[in-house]
Structures are given as structure tokens and as C-alpha cells.
Short mmCIF file of N, CA and C in Angstrom, two decimals:
data_model
loop_
_atom_site.label_atom_id
_atom_site.label_comp_id
_atom_site.label_asym_id
_atom_site.label_seq_id
_atom_site.Cartn_x
_atom_site.Cartn_y
_atom_site.Cartn_z
N UNK A 77 -128.07 56.21 63.68
CA UNK A 77 -128.72 56.17 62.65
C UNK A 77 -129.91 55.39 62.69
N UNK A 78 -131.16 55.75 63.34
CA UNK A 78 -132.02 55.09 63.45
C UNK A 78 -133.01 54.60 62.11
N UNK A 79 -133.19 53.26 61.60
CA UNK A 79 -133.97 52.97 60.74
C UNK A 79 -135.42 52.88 60.96
N UNK A 80 -136.46 53.19 60.23
CA UNK A 80 -137.70 53.06 60.92
C UNK A 80 -138.56 51.59 60.46
N UNK A 81 -137.83 51.28 59.01
CA UNK A 81 -138.20 49.95 58.82
C UNK A 81 -137.31 48.96 57.75
N UNK A 82 -137.63 48.02 58.07
CA UNK A 82 -136.66 46.96 57.15
C UNK A 82 -136.10 47.38 55.85
N UNK A 83 -137.03 47.92 55.03
CA UNK A 83 -136.38 48.50 53.77
C UNK A 83 -135.39 49.44 53.81
N UNK A 84 -135.40 50.58 54.70
CA UNK A 84 -134.79 51.68 54.82
C UNK A 84 -132.99 50.49 55.23
N UNK A 85 -133.39 49.66 56.47
CA UNK A 85 -132.04 48.97 56.91
C UNK A 85 -130.89 48.18 55.47
N UNK A 86 -132.31 47.47 54.67
CA UNK A 86 -131.78 46.38 53.87
C UNK A 86 -131.12 47.78 52.54
N UNK A 87 -131.72 48.92 52.05
CA UNK A 87 -131.12 49.77 51.38
C UNK A 87 -129.77 50.35 51.81
N UNK A 88 -129.78 50.55 53.09
CA UNK A 88 -128.41 51.08 53.55
C UNK A 88 -127.49 49.90 53.28
N UNK A 89 -127.87 48.85 54.05
CA UNK A 89 -126.83 47.93 54.01
C UNK A 89 -126.33 47.58 52.47
N UNK A 90 -127.14 47.42 51.65
CA UNK A 90 -126.73 47.35 50.02
C UNK A 90 -125.87 48.07 49.51
N UNK A 91 -126.23 49.86 49.68
CA UNK A 91 -125.20 50.68 49.42
C UNK A 91 -123.92 50.54 50.28
N UNK A 92 -123.54 50.17 50.99
CA UNK A 92 -122.02 50.12 51.64
C UNK A 92 -121.70 49.08 50.99
N UNK A 93 -122.28 47.85 50.70
CA UNK A 93 -121.51 46.81 50.25
C UNK A 93 -121.20 47.40 48.89
N UNK A 94 -121.94 47.85 48.19
CA UNK A 94 -121.71 48.37 46.87
C UNK A 94 -120.49 49.48 46.72
N UNK A 95 -120.41 50.14 47.79
CA UNK A 95 -119.11 51.01 47.85
C UNK A 95 -117.84 50.29 48.32
N UNK A 96 -118.16 49.65 49.16
CA UNK A 96 -116.85 48.74 49.41
C UNK A 96 -116.46 47.62 48.40
N UNK A 97 -117.31 47.47 47.49
CA UNK A 97 -116.91 46.12 46.47
C UNK A 97 -116.11 46.83 45.28
N UNK A 98 -116.97 48.11 44.81
CA UNK A 98 -116.38 48.92 43.82
C UNK A 98 -115.36 49.69 43.91
N UNK A 99 -114.74 50.17 45.02
CA UNK A 99 -113.59 50.68 45.42
C UNK A 99 -112.38 50.06 44.88
N UNK A 100 -112.09 48.70 45.51
CA UNK A 100 -110.97 48.28 44.56
C UNK A 100 -111.38 47.77 42.87
N UNK A 101 -112.07 47.81 42.68
CA UNK A 101 -112.39 47.70 41.04
C UNK A 101 -111.98 49.00 40.57
N UNK A 102 -112.27 50.32 41.10
CA UNK A 102 -112.19 51.66 40.76
C UNK A 102 -111.12 51.82 40.50
N UNK A 103 -109.69 51.84 41.88
CA UNK A 103 -108.25 51.95 41.79
C UNK A 103 -108.00 50.93 40.75
N UNK A 104 -108.22 49.88 40.29
CA UNK A 104 -107.63 49.00 38.98
C UNK A 104 -108.05 49.80 37.44
N UNK A 105 -109.11 50.62 37.55
CA UNK A 105 -109.39 50.67 36.34
C UNK A 105 -108.19 52.13 36.36
N UNK A 106 -107.74 52.68 37.35
CA UNK A 106 -106.89 54.05 36.83
C UNK A 106 -105.48 53.09 36.99
N UNK A 107 -105.37 52.39 36.90
CA UNK A 107 -104.08 51.41 36.39
C UNK A 107 -103.23 51.54 37.90
N UNK A 108 -103.66 51.31 39.17
CA UNK A 108 -103.06 51.56 40.06
C UNK A 108 -102.92 49.62 40.45
N UNK A 109 -102.08 49.37 40.60
CA UNK A 109 -101.93 48.23 41.42
C UNK A 109 -101.27 48.14 42.67
N UNK A 110 -102.16 46.95 43.19
CA UNK A 110 -102.04 46.65 44.88
C UNK A 110 -100.49 45.97 45.08
N UNK A 111 -99.48 46.44 45.89
CA UNK A 111 -98.34 45.49 45.70
C UNK A 111 -98.68 45.23 47.47
N UNK A 112 -98.06 43.88 47.31
CA UNK A 112 -98.30 43.20 49.30
C UNK A 112 -96.89 43.63 49.59
N UNK A 113 -96.64 44.16 50.78
CA UNK A 113 -95.17 44.06 51.42
C UNK A 113 -94.94 42.85 52.40
N UNK A 114 -95.95 41.72 52.11
CA UNK A 114 -95.96 40.24 52.75
C UNK A 114 -94.41 39.96 52.61
N UNK A 115 -93.74 39.43 54.01
CA UNK A 115 -92.28 38.80 54.05
C UNK A 115 -92.56 37.57 52.96
N UNK A 116 -93.93 37.11 53.50
CA UNK A 116 -93.55 35.66 52.41
C UNK A 116 -94.13 35.71 50.65
N UNK A 117 -94.27 36.91 50.24
CA UNK A 117 -94.25 37.09 48.73
C UNK A 117 -93.02 36.80 48.52
N UNK A 118 -93.03 36.07 47.18
CA UNK A 118 -91.36 36.08 46.71
C UNK A 118 -90.92 37.09 46.07
N UNK A 119 -89.59 37.40 46.05
CA UNK A 119 -89.18 38.68 45.63
C UNK A 119 -88.35 38.15 44.50
N UNK A 120 -87.77 38.97 43.82
CA UNK A 120 -86.49 38.80 42.90
C UNK A 120 -87.60 38.42 41.62
N UNK A 121 -88.21 39.00 40.74
CA UNK A 121 -89.29 38.69 39.58
C UNK A 121 -89.53 36.99 39.92
N UNK A 122 -90.14 36.63 41.05
CA UNK A 122 -90.63 35.07 41.10
C UNK A 122 -92.53 35.53 40.92
N UNK A 123 -93.07 34.84 40.42
CA UNK A 123 -94.47 34.74 40.35
C UNK A 123 -94.99 34.16 41.58
N UNK A 124 -94.32 32.90 41.66
CA UNK A 124 -94.33 31.96 42.77
C UNK A 124 -93.28 31.31 42.98
N UNK A 125 -93.15 30.33 44.25
CA UNK A 125 -91.35 30.15 44.71
C UNK A 125 -91.38 29.22 43.41
N UNK A 126 -90.04 29.07 43.09
CA UNK A 126 -89.80 28.27 42.04
C UNK A 126 -89.94 28.58 40.93
N UNK A 127 -90.72 29.40 40.48
CA UNK A 127 -91.15 29.42 39.13
C UNK A 127 -90.73 31.06 38.77
N UNK A 128 -90.26 31.24 37.52
CA UNK A 128 -90.00 32.79 36.78
C UNK A 128 -90.88 33.32 36.49
N UNK A 129 -90.51 34.60 36.81
CA UNK A 129 -91.66 35.23 35.78
C UNK A 129 -92.13 35.31 34.56
N UNK A 130 -93.07 35.66 33.92
CA UNK A 130 -92.99 35.43 32.50
C UNK A 130 -92.03 36.49 31.69
N UNK A 131 -91.33 37.31 32.34
CA UNK A 131 -90.91 38.49 31.24
C UNK A 131 -89.43 38.31 31.67
N UNK A 132 -88.86 37.13 31.80
CA UNK A 132 -87.40 36.65 32.13
C UNK A 132 -87.33 35.44 30.64
N UNK A 133 -86.26 35.16 30.53
CA UNK A 133 -85.75 34.58 29.67
C UNK A 133 -86.22 33.10 30.02
N UNK A 134 -86.46 32.04 29.24
CA UNK A 134 -86.53 30.19 29.63
C UNK A 134 -85.33 29.99 29.99
N UNK A 135 -84.07 30.44 29.29
CA UNK A 135 -82.83 29.90 29.76
C UNK A 135 -81.78 30.83 29.60
N UNK A 136 -80.71 30.68 30.19
CA UNK A 136 -79.50 31.38 29.99
C UNK A 136 -78.42 31.21 29.11
N UNK A 137 -77.97 31.73 27.75
CA UNK A 137 -77.15 31.43 26.84
C UNK A 137 -75.83 30.58 27.64
N UNK A 138 -75.06 31.66 28.57
CA UNK A 138 -73.82 30.83 29.21
C UNK A 138 -74.12 31.18 30.44
N UNK A 139 -74.08 29.93 31.19
CA UNK A 139 -73.92 30.08 32.75
C UNK A 139 -71.85 29.48 33.35
N UNK A 140 -71.62 30.72 34.03
CA UNK A 140 -70.56 30.36 34.62
C UNK A 140 -70.40 30.77 35.75
N UNK A 141 -69.09 30.14 36.36
CA UNK A 141 -68.67 30.47 38.13
C UNK A 141 -67.29 30.73 37.86
N UNK A 142 -66.79 31.52 38.63
CA UNK A 142 -65.19 31.20 39.13
C UNK A 142 -65.08 31.00 40.78
N UNK A 143 -64.07 30.49 40.93
CA UNK A 143 -63.45 30.67 42.18
C UNK A 143 -61.87 30.75 42.33
N UNK A 144 -61.35 31.75 43.22
CA UNK A 144 -60.06 31.70 43.15
C UNK A 144 -59.83 31.67 44.76
N UNK A 145 -58.44 30.49 44.87
CA UNK A 145 -58.06 29.62 45.87
C UNK A 145 -56.79 30.26 45.86
N UNK A 146 -56.12 30.07 47.23
CA UNK A 146 -54.57 29.95 47.63
C UNK A 146 -54.01 28.85 47.14
N UNK A 147 -52.43 28.91 47.08
CA UNK A 147 -52.21 27.39 46.43
C UNK A 147 -52.27 27.09 47.89
N UNK A 148 -51.76 27.37 48.89
CA UNK A 148 -51.64 27.11 50.11
C UNK A 148 -52.64 27.99 51.02
N UNK A 149 -53.80 26.91 51.96
CA UNK A 149 -54.55 28.24 52.60
C UNK A 149 -53.97 27.93 54.22
N UNK A 150 -53.77 29.46 54.30
CA UNK A 150 -53.16 29.75 56.08
C UNK A 150 -54.60 30.28 56.25
N UNK A 151 -54.39 29.93 57.82
CA UNK A 151 -55.56 30.93 58.58
C UNK A 151 -55.51 32.11 58.61
N UNK A 152 -56.22 32.99 58.49
CA UNK A 152 -55.91 34.47 58.47
C UNK A 152 -55.64 34.97 59.50
N UNK A 153 -56.06 34.24 60.86
CA UNK A 153 -55.18 34.73 62.25
C UNK A 153 -54.04 34.94 62.09
N UNK A 154 -53.42 33.74 61.56
CA UNK A 154 -51.83 33.54 61.56
C UNK A 154 -51.35 34.47 60.60
N UNK A 155 -52.04 35.05 60.33
CA UNK A 155 -51.40 36.14 58.77
C UNK A 155 -51.49 37.55 59.74
N UNK A 156 -52.64 37.62 60.71
CA UNK A 156 -52.52 38.75 61.52
C UNK A 156 -53.60 39.89 60.89
N UNK A 157 -54.84 39.09 60.07
CA UNK A 157 -55.37 39.90 59.55
C UNK A 157 -57.04 39.27 59.96
N UNK A 158 -58.01 40.09 59.36
CA UNK A 158 -59.45 39.58 59.83
C UNK A 158 -59.67 38.30 58.80
N UNK A 159 -60.99 37.90 59.34
CA UNK A 159 -61.57 36.82 58.92
C UNK A 159 -62.38 37.33 57.27
N UNK A 160 -61.98 36.96 56.61
CA UNK A 160 -62.96 37.61 55.02
C UNK A 160 -63.86 36.64 54.68
N UNK A 161 -64.88 37.44 53.98
CA UNK A 161 -65.84 36.54 53.44
C UNK A 161 -65.13 35.59 52.66
N UNK A 162 -66.18 34.55 52.82
CA UNK A 162 -65.57 33.41 51.65
C UNK A 162 -65.63 33.46 49.99
N UNK A 163 -65.97 34.47 49.83
CA UNK A 163 -66.03 34.78 48.12
C UNK A 163 -65.02 35.53 48.13
N UNK A 164 -63.92 36.13 48.88
CA UNK A 164 -63.08 36.87 48.95
C UNK A 164 -61.54 36.07 48.56
N UNK A 165 -60.77 36.62 48.13
CA UNK A 165 -59.48 35.66 48.13
C UNK A 165 -58.43 36.15 49.06
N UNK A 166 -57.88 35.46 49.88
CA UNK A 166 -56.80 36.33 50.58
C UNK A 166 -55.47 35.62 50.63
N UNK A 167 -54.31 36.22 49.97
CA UNK A 167 -52.86 36.02 50.01
C UNK A 167 -52.17 36.29 50.84
N UNK A 168 -51.33 35.71 51.31
CA UNK A 168 -50.14 36.33 52.07
C UNK A 168 -49.02 36.44 51.41
N UNK A 169 -48.16 36.83 52.31
CA UNK A 169 -46.82 37.17 51.27
C UNK A 169 -45.77 36.05 50.74
N UNK A 170 -45.51 36.12 49.71
CA UNK A 170 -45.27 34.79 48.54
C UNK A 170 -46.51 34.06 48.13
N UNK A 171 -47.66 34.26 48.43
CA UNK A 171 -48.62 33.28 48.10
C UNK A 171 -48.93 33.31 46.63
N UNK A 172 -49.25 32.32 45.92
CA UNK A 172 -49.82 32.25 44.52
C UNK A 172 -51.11 31.79 44.73
N UNK A 173 -51.60 31.60 43.49
CA UNK A 173 -53.01 31.33 43.60
C UNK A 173 -53.72 30.64 42.23
N UNK A 174 -54.95 30.07 42.27
CA UNK A 174 -55.62 29.45 40.86
C UNK A 174 -56.98 29.69 40.76
N UNK A 175 -57.59 30.15 39.98
CA UNK A 175 -58.47 30.29 39.66
C UNK A 175 -60.06 29.03 38.74
N UNK A 176 -60.37 28.36 39.32
CA UNK A 176 -61.20 27.58 39.00
C UNK A 176 -62.49 28.18 38.42
N UNK A 177 -62.59 27.82 37.24
CA UNK A 177 -63.71 27.99 36.15
C UNK A 177 -64.42 27.18 35.75
N UNK A 178 -65.93 27.30 36.13
CA UNK A 178 -66.75 26.07 35.37
C UNK A 178 -67.78 27.33 34.70
N UNK A 179 -67.86 26.24 33.10
CA UNK A 179 -68.73 27.50 32.13
C UNK A 179 -69.54 25.97 31.71
N UNK A 180 -71.00 26.36 30.96
CA UNK A 180 -71.90 25.76 30.44
C UNK A 180 -72.88 26.57 29.33
N UNK A 181 -72.50 26.46 27.81
CA UNK A 181 -73.22 27.11 27.09
C UNK A 181 -74.38 26.32 26.73
N UNK A 182 -75.75 26.99 26.78
CA UNK A 182 -76.87 26.15 26.21
C UNK A 182 -77.20 26.82 25.20
N UNK A 183 -76.37 27.46 24.41
CA UNK A 183 -76.95 28.34 22.94
C UNK A 183 -75.82 27.53 22.13
N UNK A 184 -74.75 27.27 21.86
CA UNK A 184 -74.15 26.71 20.85
C UNK A 184 -72.83 26.06 21.30
N UNK A 185 -72.18 25.51 20.42
CA UNK A 185 -70.76 25.07 21.01
C UNK A 185 -69.59 25.82 20.81
N UNK A 186 -68.77 26.46 21.78
CA UNK A 186 -67.86 28.03 21.90
C UNK A 186 -66.54 26.82 22.09
N UNK A 187 -65.89 26.47 21.12
CA UNK A 187 -64.69 25.90 20.82
C UNK A 187 -63.32 26.77 21.08
N UNK A 188 -63.49 27.80 20.96
CA UNK A 188 -62.36 28.71 20.74
C UNK A 188 -62.49 29.77 21.77
N UNK A 189 -63.00 29.70 22.91
CA UNK A 189 -62.97 30.50 24.19
C UNK A 189 -61.87 30.45 25.02
N UNK A 190 -61.82 31.72 25.90
CA UNK A 190 -60.47 31.53 26.79
C UNK A 190 -60.96 32.02 27.87
N UNK A 191 -60.20 31.79 28.74
CA UNK A 191 -60.45 32.48 30.42
C UNK A 191 -59.25 33.59 30.51
N UNK A 192 -59.82 34.93 30.88
CA UNK A 192 -59.19 36.10 30.91
C UNK A 192 -58.95 36.50 32.70
N UNK A 193 -57.73 36.49 33.18
CA UNK A 193 -58.22 36.99 34.25
C UNK A 193 -56.69 38.09 34.88
N UNK A 194 -57.46 39.46 35.40
CA UNK A 194 -56.00 40.48 35.73
C UNK A 194 -56.99 41.13 37.09
N UNK A 195 -55.58 42.17 37.62
CA UNK A 195 -56.06 42.58 38.96
C UNK A 195 -56.53 44.06 38.15
N UNK A 196 -57.39 44.55 39.00
CA UNK A 196 -57.91 46.28 38.26
C UNK A 196 -56.65 46.98 38.26
N UNK A 197 -55.99 46.95 39.31
CA UNK A 197 -54.96 48.10 39.77
C UNK A 197 -54.06 47.19 38.71
N UNK A 198 -53.48 46.32 38.05
CA UNK A 198 -52.55 46.19 36.78
C UNK A 198 -53.40 45.41 35.79
N UNK A 199 -54.03 46.10 34.95
CA UNK A 199 -55.21 45.39 33.92
C UNK A 199 -54.38 45.20 32.91
N UNK A 200 -52.79 45.20 32.95
CA UNK A 200 -52.36 45.09 31.57
C UNK A 200 -51.40 43.97 31.55
N UNK A 201 -51.70 43.46 32.96
CA UNK A 201 -50.87 42.16 33.38
C UNK A 201 -52.05 41.03 33.28
N UNK A 202 -52.07 40.14 32.17
CA UNK A 202 -53.32 39.41 32.26
C UNK A 202 -52.61 37.72 32.37
N UNK A 203 -53.83 36.93 32.60
CA UNK A 203 -53.44 35.66 32.60
C UNK A 203 -54.74 34.75 31.40
N UNK A 204 -54.26 34.34 30.63
CA UNK A 204 -54.66 33.50 30.00
C UNK A 204 -55.38 31.81 29.69
N UNK A 205 -56.08 31.66 29.63
CA UNK A 205 -56.01 30.19 29.26
C UNK A 205 -57.30 29.79 28.76
N UNK A 206 -56.95 28.74 27.57
CA UNK A 206 -58.52 28.21 26.88
C UNK A 206 -59.23 27.50 27.21
N UNK A 207 -60.53 27.77 27.00
CA UNK A 207 -61.70 26.47 27.84
C UNK A 207 -62.29 26.59 25.89
N UNK A 208 -62.96 25.23 25.97
CA UNK A 208 -63.40 24.86 24.89
C UNK A 208 -65.12 24.36 25.79
N UNK A 209 -66.02 24.70 24.93
CA UNK A 209 -67.19 24.71 25.52
C UNK A 209 -68.49 24.21 24.59
N UNK A 210 -68.82 22.59 24.63
CA UNK A 210 -69.75 22.17 23.54
C UNK A 210 -70.93 22.31 24.26
N UNK A 211 -71.93 22.21 23.50
CA UNK A 211 -73.49 22.80 24.06
C UNK A 211 -73.89 21.95 25.07
N UNK A 212 -74.34 22.32 26.10
CA UNK A 212 -75.30 21.36 27.44
C UNK A 212 -74.55 20.66 28.06
N UNK A 213 -72.88 21.06 27.68
CA UNK A 213 -71.94 20.23 28.28
C UNK A 213 -71.24 21.18 29.70
N UNK A 214 -70.66 20.54 30.78
CA UNK A 214 -70.18 21.28 31.50
C UNK A 214 -68.30 21.50 31.24
N UNK A 215 -67.87 22.64 31.22
CA UNK A 215 -66.65 22.83 30.69
C UNK A 215 -65.80 23.02 32.17
N UNK A 216 -64.49 22.77 32.66
CA UNK A 216 -64.12 23.35 33.75
C UNK A 216 -62.84 23.47 33.17
N UNK A 217 -61.80 24.58 33.60
CA UNK A 217 -60.57 24.81 33.72
C UNK A 217 -59.70 25.44 34.49
N UNK A 218 -58.63 25.48 34.90
CA UNK A 218 -58.10 26.18 36.11
C UNK A 218 -57.17 27.29 35.35
N UNK A 219 -57.13 28.64 35.90
CA UNK A 219 -56.12 29.38 35.37
C UNK A 219 -55.08 29.94 36.54
N UNK A 220 -53.72 30.55 36.30
CA UNK A 220 -53.03 31.03 37.39
C UNK A 220 -53.48 32.29 37.56
N UNK A 221 -53.44 32.95 38.57
CA UNK A 221 -53.17 34.47 38.83
C UNK A 221 -52.15 35.06 37.99
N UNK A 222 -52.72 36.00 37.88
CA UNK A 222 -51.58 37.14 36.98
C UNK A 222 -50.70 37.32 38.29
N UNK A 223 -49.55 38.11 37.79
CA UNK A 223 -48.78 38.34 38.33
C UNK A 223 -48.97 39.29 39.88
N UNK A 224 -48.69 38.92 41.05
CA UNK A 224 -48.95 40.10 41.81
C UNK A 224 -48.40 41.01 43.09
N UNK A 225 -47.37 41.03 41.54
CA UNK A 225 -45.79 42.39 42.19
C UNK A 225 -46.75 43.48 41.75
N UNK A 226 -46.83 44.24 42.79
CA UNK A 226 -47.03 45.59 42.61
C UNK A 226 -48.54 46.14 42.78
N UNK A 227 -49.30 45.12 43.55
CA UNK A 227 -50.87 44.63 43.83
C UNK A 227 -50.82 45.83 44.74
N UNK A 228 -51.83 46.59 44.90
CA UNK A 228 -52.30 47.22 46.22
C UNK A 228 -53.05 46.35 47.23
N UNK A 229 -53.10 46.79 48.38
CA UNK A 229 -52.99 45.99 49.58
C UNK A 229 -54.65 45.23 49.08
N UNK A 230 -55.96 45.90 48.59
CA UNK A 230 -56.80 45.42 48.21
C UNK A 230 -57.45 45.69 46.70
N UNK A 231 -57.79 44.70 46.52
CA UNK A 231 -57.83 44.95 44.88
C UNK A 231 -59.13 43.98 44.27
N UNK A 232 -59.32 44.60 43.21
CA UNK A 232 -60.25 42.98 42.40
C UNK A 232 -59.80 42.33 41.55
N UNK A 233 -59.77 41.09 41.43
CA UNK A 233 -59.22 40.08 40.33
C UNK A 233 -60.83 40.03 39.47
N UNK A 234 -60.40 40.19 38.17
CA UNK A 234 -61.66 40.29 37.12
C UNK A 234 -61.49 38.82 36.22
N UNK A 235 -62.33 37.82 36.47
CA UNK A 235 -62.13 36.91 35.71
C UNK A 235 -63.22 36.74 34.56
N UNK A 236 -62.77 36.48 33.35
CA UNK A 236 -63.82 36.81 31.97
C UNK A 236 -63.82 36.07 30.89
N UNK A 237 -64.67 35.55 30.67
CA UNK A 237 -64.45 34.77 29.46
C UNK A 237 -65.02 35.21 28.04
N UNK A 238 -64.05 34.85 27.37
CA UNK A 238 -63.82 35.64 25.83
C UNK A 238 -64.05 34.76 24.81
N UNK A 239 -64.86 35.02 23.56
CA UNK A 239 -64.84 33.79 22.42
C UNK A 239 -63.54 34.52 21.36
N UNK A 240 -63.73 33.49 20.22
CA UNK A 240 -62.54 33.80 19.50
C UNK A 240 -62.58 35.35 18.66
N UNK A 241 -63.71 36.29 18.83
CA UNK A 241 -63.72 36.97 17.98
C UNK A 241 -63.73 37.93 19.36
N UNK A 242 -63.15 37.98 20.09
CA UNK A 242 -62.30 38.75 21.15
C UNK A 242 -63.60 39.38 21.89
N UNK A 243 -65.00 38.94 22.27
CA UNK A 243 -66.29 39.85 22.61
C UNK A 243 -66.31 38.72 23.65
N UNK A 244 -66.74 39.60 24.78
CA UNK A 244 -66.97 39.28 26.18
C UNK A 244 -68.05 38.69 26.36
N UNK A 245 -67.99 37.24 26.99
CA UNK A 245 -69.45 36.47 27.23
C UNK A 245 -69.89 36.58 28.60
N UNK A 246 -68.90 36.49 29.41
CA UNK A 246 -69.39 36.36 31.03
C UNK A 246 -68.01 37.06 31.79
N UNK A 247 -68.50 37.53 33.03
CA UNK A 247 -67.50 38.22 33.52
C UNK A 247 -67.94 38.05 34.96
N UNK A 248 -67.11 38.33 36.25
CA UNK A 248 -67.14 38.05 37.36
C UNK A 248 -66.05 38.92 38.10
N UNK A 249 -66.06 39.69 39.44
CA UNK A 249 -65.17 40.37 39.80
C UNK A 249 -65.13 39.37 41.49
N UNK A 250 -63.95 39.05 41.52
CA UNK A 250 -63.75 38.95 43.42
C UNK A 250 -62.65 39.37 44.09
N UNK A 251 -63.42 39.81 45.35
CA UNK A 251 -62.44 40.95 45.91
C UNK A 251 -61.18 40.07 46.34
N UNK A 252 -60.11 40.86 46.52
CA UNK A 252 -58.95 40.24 46.90
C UNK A 252 -58.09 40.93 47.99
N UNK A 253 -57.73 40.68 49.17
CA UNK A 253 -56.80 41.15 50.29
C UNK A 253 -55.40 40.68 50.39
N UNK A 254 -54.67 41.30 50.01
CA UNK A 254 -53.04 41.07 50.12
C UNK A 254 -52.55 41.59 51.79
N UNK A 255 -52.12 40.55 52.24
CA UNK A 255 -51.23 40.84 53.57
C UNK A 255 -50.07 40.35 53.82
#
């Protein structure tokens, strides 16, 4: 396209710029949000790295974690099995284990709570141990594994914290492999 004078050229440039600038605003008016798939964009509800987005609660009422360990650590190769992931529990013949639980209540004192553990294949065989949590203080306890007789080769160990009214406050499942 040839322009005969500078006025036509300038009008063409202004028309092109106005179209380019109005297009993104037009999409926003229709309710379309542009999402970036850039690998550095923070995922998981974060607005910026290290900051929670505004739709998440400022603090969690109860934070807890549990880790199950055998009483005696034996190399999986010596048991004739595979290397299991770090968060699994591997038990050989006759082995017993314990569960270490750490919890902190940010909301209130929970003085009459219990840690309860059971295997998915034997939900009626449970281990109980009391745990008292004072507000914003870390509480730790160790709970023995429930009876392992009759457990399937692969199972899940469920660990829960219950308050005095038998309401579940927290739960974690740990994969277990028996050899």
C-alpha cells in the first residue's frame, strides 16, 4: 500500500496502534483472563514467590506431621526387596516400629487429644497415645505401631489426631511395605 502524503501515513499508523492497544482491553471486558504458562510463574496459589495469595487463610489452625520408622533399620537389599521412597515404611519379618508425631495448635489449647494409628487392612486394631497441645507450642509424642499380624504385603498406615470429643483434627496416610 502506498500513501500519497504524510497525513494518510499518519492516519494509518494511528489506526493500527489503536487496534493493537484496544484488543487486550476488549478481552478483559469479556471476562477473559490471560494466563501465563511461563515456567517461572509461581504455582500453587502463590501470587509471588514466598507470599500466599489473598484467598488462602493467614494461618492454619493445626499443623502436624508424622513419620513411621522401624525399630531396627535394615537395608532393603538385605531383605531382598526394592529401595522404597523415603516416606514409606519398610518392615521385614518380625520387625516392629514406632510413629513419631509432632503437632502445633495455632488456635487454642488442645489438652485432651489423642494420636490414633491403624492399618487400612485392619481398621479395628488401633494404637492410641495421648498428646497435649498448648497454643503455639510444639508437642511431640511417639506411638507404637498397631499389631501387624495378618497385614497384607502392601498397606497404608493411617495416623490421626483426635480431640476429646472424638473429632478428627488431622490425618496422614503412610504407605507400608511388608517383606
